[in-house]
Coordinates of C-alpha atoms in Angstrom, one line a residue:
M1 CA -43.3 10.8 19.4
K2 CA -45.8 8.0 19.0
K3 CA -47.1 7.5 15.7
I4 CA -50.6 6.3 16.3
I5 CA -53.1 8.8 17.8
I6 CA -54.5 7.4 21.1
F7 CA -57.7 8.6 23.0
G8 CA -58.2 11.0 22.5
C9 CA -49.9 40.0 21.4
A10 CA -46.6 39.3 22.0
A11 CA -47.4 38.6 25.6
L12 CA -46.9 41.2 28.2
I13 CA -43.8 40.6 30.2
I14 CA -45.6 40.4 33.5
T15 CA -44.2 41.6 36.7
S16 CA -43.9 38.0 38.0
C17 CA -41.5 37.0 35.2
S18 CA -39.0 39.4 36.7
S19 CA -39.3 37.5 40.0
S20 CA -37.4 34.6 38.3
Q21 CA -34.2 36.7 38.7
N22 CA -31.9 35.4 41.4
A23 CA -33.1 36.6 44.6
T24 CA -29.5 37.0 46.0
S25 CA -28.6 39.5 43.3
T26 CA -29.2 43.3 43.7
S27 CA -28.2 44.4 40.3
S28 CA -30.5 43.5 37.4
N29 CA -27.4 43.4 35.0
K30 CA -25.7 41.0 37.3
T31 CA -28.9 38.9 37.5
I32 CA -29.2 38.6 33.8
L33 CA -25.6 37.5 33.5
D34 CA -26.1 34.8 36.1
V35 CA -29.1 33.3 34.3
Q36 CA -27.5 33.6 30.9
S37 CA -24.4 31.6 32.3
Y38 CA -26.7 28.8 33.1
I39 CA -28.4 29.0 29.6
N40 CA -24.9 29.1 28.1
S41 CA -24.0 25.9 29.9
I42 CA -26.2 24.0 27.4
T43 CA -23.9 23.4 24.5
P44 CA -23.9 21.8 21.1
S45 CA -20.8 19.8 21.9
E46 CA -22.2 18.3 25.0
L47 CA -25.6 17.5 23.4
K48 CA -23.8 15.9 20.6
T49 CA -21.6 13.8 22.8
H50 CA -24.7 12.6 24.7
L51 CA -26.8 11.9 21.6
T52 CA -24.1 10.0 19.8
I53 CA -24.3 7.6 22.5
V54 CA -28.0 7.5 23.3
A55 CA -28.9 7.1 19.6
S56 CA -26.1 4.6 18.6
D57 CA -26.6 1.1 17.3
E58 CA -25.4 -0.2 20.7
M59 CA -28.8 0.9 22.1
E60 CA -30.5 -1.2 19.6
G61 CA -33.4 1.4 19.0
R62 CA -34.3 1.6 22.6
D63 CA -37.7 -0.2 22.3
T64 CA -39.7 -0.4 25.5
G65 CA -38.2 -2.8 28.1
S66 CA -35.5 -4.0 25.6
P67 CA -31.8 -4.5 26.6
G68 CA -31.0 -1.6 24.4
Q69 CA -33.4 0.7 26.2
K70 CA -31.8 -0.4 29.6
K71 CA -28.4 0.5 28.4
A72 CA -29.5 3.9 27.4
G73 CA -31.2 4.3 30.8
N74 CA -27.8 3.2 32.4
Y75 CA -26.1 5.9 30.5
L76 CA -28.6 8.6 31.6
I77 CA -28.2 7.5 35.3
E78 CA -24.4 7.6 34.9
Q79 CA -24.6 11.2 33.8
Y80 CA -26.8 12.2 36.7
K81 CA -24.4 10.5 39.1
K82 CA -21.5 12.2 37.5
N83 CA -23.1 15.7 37.9
G84 CA -24.1 15.0 41.5
I85 CA -27.8 15.0 40.7
P86 CA -29.6 12.6 42.9
F87 CA -32.8 10.5 42.5
P88 CA -35.9 12.1 44.1
K89 CA -36.6 12.1 47.8
G90 CA -39.0 9.3 48.6
A91 CA -37.5 7.0 45.8
T92 CA -35.1 4.2 46.5
D93 CA -33.1 4.7 43.2
Y94 CA -33.2 6.4 39.8
Y95 CA -36.0 4.1 38.5
Q96 CA -39.7 4.0 38.7
K97 CA -40.6 0.5 37.6
V98 CA -43.4 0.1 35.2
P99 CA -44.6 -3.5 35.1
A100 CA -45.3 -5.4 31.9
A101 CA -49.0 -5.9 33.1
F102 CA -49.5 -2.1 33.0
L103 CA -47.7 -1.7 29.7
N104 CA -49.8 -4.4 28.0
A105 CA -53.2 -3.6 29.5
Q106 CA -54.4 -1.6 26.6
Y107 CA -53.0 -3.2 23.5
N108 CA -51.4 -6.5 24.8
E109 CA -48.1 -6.0 22.7
N110 CA -46.2 -8.4 24.9
L111 CA -43.9 -5.7 26.2
P112 CA -41.6 -6.7 29.1
D113 CA -41.1 -4.7 32.3
S114 CA -39.7 -1.3 31.8
E115 CA -38.8 1.8 33.8
N116 CA -39.1 5.4 33.9
I117 CA -36.0 7.2 35.0
W118 CA -36.0 10.2 37.3
A119 CA -33.5 12.7 38.8
F120 CA -34.2 15.6 41.2
I121 CA -33.0 19.1 42.0
E122 CA -34.6 20.0 45.3
G123 CA -36.1 23.5 45.7
S124 CA -34.6 25.9 48.1
E125 CA -37.8 27.7 49.2
K126 CA -40.7 25.7 48.1
P127 CA -39.4 22.2 47.7
E128 CA -42.8 20.6 48.0
E129 CA -43.9 22.3 44.7
I130 CA -42.7 20.3 41.6
V131 CA -41.9 21.4 38.1
V132 CA -41.7 18.5 35.8
V133 CA -39.4 18.4 32.7
S134 CA -40.2 15.4 30.7
A135 CA -39.2 13.4 27.6
H136 CA -39.5 9.8 26.4
Y137 CA -36.4 7.8 25.9
D138 CA -37.9 4.9 24.2
H139 CA -37.9 4.4 20.4
V140 CA -39.2 1.6 18.1
G141 CA -36.3 -0.9 18.3
I142 CA -35.1 -3.1 15.4
K143 CA -37.2 -3.8 12.4
K144 CA -36.2 -6.4 9.6
G145 CA -32.7 -6.2 11.0
E146 CA -32.4 -2.4 10.8
V147 CA -31.8 -0.4 13.9
Y148 CA -34.1 2.6 14.3
N149 CA -32.0 4.8 16.4
G150 CA -34.4 7.7 16.8
A151 CA -31.9 10.5 17.0
D152 CA -34.7 13.2 16.7
D153 CA -37.5 11.0 18.1
D154 CA -36.8 11.3 21.0
G155 CA -33.0 11.1 21.4
S156 CA -33.1 14.9 21.2
G157 CA -35.5 15.4 24.0
T158 CA -33.6 12.8 26.1
V159 CA -30.3 14.6 25.8
A160 CA -32.0 17.9 26.4
L161 CA -33.1 16.8 29.8
L162 CA -29.4 15.8 30.6
E163 CA -28.4 19.3 29.9
I164 CA -31.2 21.1 31.5
A165 CA -30.6 19.1 34.7
Q166 CA -26.9 20.0 34.5
A167 CA -27.8 23.7 34.2
F168 CA -30.1 23.7 37.2
Q169 CA -27.5 21.8 39.2
K170 CA -24.8 24.4 38.3
A171 CA -27.1 27.1 39.5
K172 CA -27.8 25.2 42.8
K173 CA -24.0 24.9 43.4
E174 CA -23.5 28.5 42.9
G175 CA -26.2 29.4 45.5
H176 CA -28.9 30.1 43.0
G177 CA -30.9 27.0 43.1
P178 CA -34.5 26.8 42.0
K179 CA -37.0 27.9 44.6
R180 CA -39.2 25.0 43.5
S181 CA -38.1 21.5 42.9
I182 CA -37.3 20.1 39.5
L183 CA -38.2 16.6 38.7
I184 CA -36.4 15.4 35.6
L185 CA -38.6 12.6 34.1
H186 CA -37.5 10.3 31.3
V187 CA -40.5 8.2 30.5
T188 CA -40.8 4.8 28.8
G189 CA -43.4 3.4 26.5
E190 CA -44.4 6.5 24.6
E191 CA -44.2 4.9 21.3
H192 CA -46.7 2.2 22.4
G193 CA -49.2 4.6 23.7
L194 CA -47.9 7.2 26.3
H195 CA -47.6 4.3 28.9
G196 CA -44.7 5.6 31.1
S197 CA -46.2 9.1 31.6
R198 CA -49.5 7.6 32.2
F199 CA -47.9 5.3 34.8
Y200 CA -46.4 8.3 36.5
S201 CA -49.7 10.3 36.5
E202 CA -51.5 7.4 38.1
N203 CA -48.6 6.6 40.5
P204 CA -47.0 9.9 41.2
L205 CA -44.0 10.1 43.5
F206 CA -45.2 13.7 44.4
P207 CA -48.9 14.6 44.7
I208 CA -50.5 15.8 41.6
A209 CA -51.8 18.7 43.5
N210 CA -48.2 19.8 44.2
T211 CA -47.3 19.5 40.6
V212 CA -47.0 23.1 39.2
A213 CA -46.4 22.3 35.4
D214 CA -44.9 19.9 33.0
V215 CA -42.4 21.1 30.2
N216 CA -42.3 18.2 27.7
I217 CA -39.7 17.9 24.9
D218 CA -40.3 15.5 22.0
M219 CA -38.3 16.0 18.8
I220 CA -36.4 19.2 18.9
G221 CA -33.3 18.5 16.8
R222 CA -34.5 18.9 13.2
R223 CA -36.7 21.1 10.9
D224 CA -39.9 20.3 8.9
E225 CA -41.0 21.0 5.5
L226 CA -42.9 24.1 6.6
H227 CA -39.5 25.7 7.8
K228 CA -37.2 24.8 4.9
D229 CA -35.4 28.1 5.1
S230 CA -34.7 28.4 8.8
N231 CA -34.4 26.2 11.8
N232 CA -34.9 29.1 14.2
Y233 CA -38.4 28.1 15.3
V234 CA -40.2 25.7 17.6
Y235 CA -43.8 24.5 17.7
V236 CA -45.4 25.4 21.0
I237 CA -48.4 23.4 21.9
G238 CA -50.7 23.6 24.8
S239 CA -49.2 26.4 26.7
D240 CA -52.5 28.4 26.9
Y241 CA -54.9 25.4 27.3
L242 CA -54.9 25.4 31.1
S243 CA -53.0 28.6 32.2
T244 CA -52.6 32.1 31.0
D245 CA -49.6 32.3 33.2
L246 CA -47.9 29.6 31.4
Y247 CA -48.5 31.0 28.0
N248 CA -47.2 34.4 29.1
I249 CA -44.1 32.8 30.6
C250 CA -43.3 30.9 27.3
E251 CA -43.7 34.2 25.3
A252 CA -41.7 36.2 27.8
M253 CA -38.8 33.8 28.1
N254 CA -38.3 33.6 24.5
T255 CA -38.5 37.4 24.1
K256 CA -35.9 37.8 26.7
Y257 CA -33.5 35.0 26.0
T258 CA -33.9 32.8 23.0
H259 CA -35.6 34.7 20.1
L260 CA -37.1 31.7 18.4
N261 CA -40.0 31.9 16.0
L262 CA -42.8 30.5 18.2
D263 CA -45.1 28.6 15.9
Y264 CA -48.6 27.9 17.2
K265 CA -49.9 26.2 14.1
F266 CA -50.4 22.8 15.9
N267 CA -51.8 24.5 19.0
D268 CA -55.2 24.8 17.1
R269 CA -57.7 22.4 18.7
N270 CA -59.0 21.6 15.2
D271 CA -55.7 20.6 13.8
K272 CA -56.0 17.2 12.2
N273 CA -52.6 16.0 13.5
R274 CA -53.8 16.2 17.1
F275 CA -50.2 16.6 18.5
Y276 CA -51.5 17.8 21.7
Y277 CA -52.7 14.3 22.5
R278 CA -49.7 12.5 21.1
S279 CA -46.9 13.1 23.6
D280 CA -46.3 12.7 27.3
H281 CA -47.4 16.1 28.5
Y282 CA -51.0 15.1 27.8
N283 CA -51.0 12.7 30.8
F284 CA -50.2 15.6 33.0
A285 CA -52.5 18.0 31.2
K286 CA -55.6 15.7 31.5
N287 CA -55.1 15.8 35.2
G288 CA -55.2 19.6 35.3
I289 CA -51.5 20.3 35.2
P290 CA -50.5 23.1 32.9
S291 CA -48.2 21.7 30.3
V292 CA -46.4 22.8 27.3
F293 CA -45.0 20.7 24.5
L294 CA -42.0 21.8 22.5
F295 CA -41.6 20.1 19.1
N296 CA -40.0 20.7 15.7
G297 CA -42.6 18.9 13.6
V298 CA -42.3 15.7 11.4
H299 CA -39.8 15.1 8.7
A300 CA -38.8 12.6 6.0
D301 CA -37.0 10.5 8.5
Y302 CA -39.7 10.3 11.1
H303 CA -40.1 6.7 12.3
K304 CA -37.6 5.4 9.9
A305 CA -34.2 3.9 10.2
T306 CA -32.8 7.1 8.7
D307 CA -33.5 9.1 11.8
E308 CA -29.7 9.4 12.6
V309 CA -27.5 11.7 14.6
D310 CA -25.7 13.0 11.5
K311 CA -29.0 14.7 10.4
I312 CA -29.4 16.6 13.8
E313 CA -29.1 20.3 13.6
F314 CA -27.3 20.9 16.8
D315 CA -27.6 24.7 16.7
A316 CA -31.4 24.3 16.6
L317 CA -31.2 21.5 19.3
T318 CA -29.2 23.7 21.6
K319 CA -31.4 26.8 21.3
R320 CA -34.6 24.9 21.8
T321 CA -33.1 23.2 24.9
Q322 CA -32.1 26.5 26.3
Y323 CA -35.6 27.7 25.7
A324 CA -37.1 24.8 27.6
F325 CA -34.6 25.6 30.4
T326 CA -35.8 29.2 30.6
I327 CA -39.4 28.1 30.9
A328 CA -38.6 25.8 33.7
W329 CA -36.4 28.4 35.3
E330 CA -39.3 30.8 35.5
L331 CA -41.8 28.3 36.5
A332 CA -39.5 27.3 39.4
N333 CA -38.4 30.7 40.5
R334 CA -41.3 33.0 40.1
E335 CA -42.9 34.3 43.5
A336 CA -46.4 32.9 42.9
R337 CA -47.2 29.4 41.5
I338 CA -48.8 29.7 38.1
V339 CA -52.7 29.8 38.2
V340 CA -54.9 27.4 36.4
D341 CA -57.6 29.6 35.0
K342 CA -58.9 27.5 31.9
D343 CA -60.6 24.2 31.5
G344 CA -58.3 22.8 28.8
K345 CA -60.9 22.4 26.4

């Protein structure tokens, strides 16, 4: 998550939520088992394998446009190729190039050219409707000779996307692919001002009007001081700002599958941290796209060289990744596209 702020009931399980069940299944028990098998494909061991590489010293802190960030990007692409997950239709490869001129236009930090990285699971019934699942894969690089590996920020979100994509691809191979298309979007330049997501929002591969929602993941591998006694929580931010449907989906999927404590503390418009404006979902939300931001809160190692893999709580990372998957699953598979019924203010 970028450090500097820029510009800035349990829900009823509605009928539409049940429409996320696999259309090919006639038994509700069979359907639940199918969805659960995809949820269960997201595992601590795979997340740890990926994160140990993405947040290693070899990646040199993944600063925007740096050789280390490009190495990390290459690793992500290798995983998508390995799992048979293509780049999006209409693209020429896995990269959306973000030029230095764009990255430096606001703050002139002398950043080099960089890239967003995307992968795509095409929808089976409504492929033109797009659900975005996003996370930034940059961090802050090397400072005074120390590598800032950013295992939580946002190595955790980066590897979550790999596992979510793999789960959707598994479903597709078994004949239960999403009705709508899933765009997996690793964005660059977040730490310098949400630049990569802003570039995508201004240069979208798919029309903004066809973008159903954004599920954004930024820091989900640790716990904060407000949750010392349990990591079975996640902060949910922005789900009700633009769409009642999105809020209801986030509540219903957790009730049905993951049973986390959904903490809305930072969803308060008056919260002084203004986290809603500080991660990449904001560049979708400001364009009227319903967005939810999943977050574990800050901790003592936030933006320090001590944000390392050995401090990640992989049980929490796994459950939060699974939760993000279930939200995206419902968004992609429900009969009707979610409705924008609020102004976001």
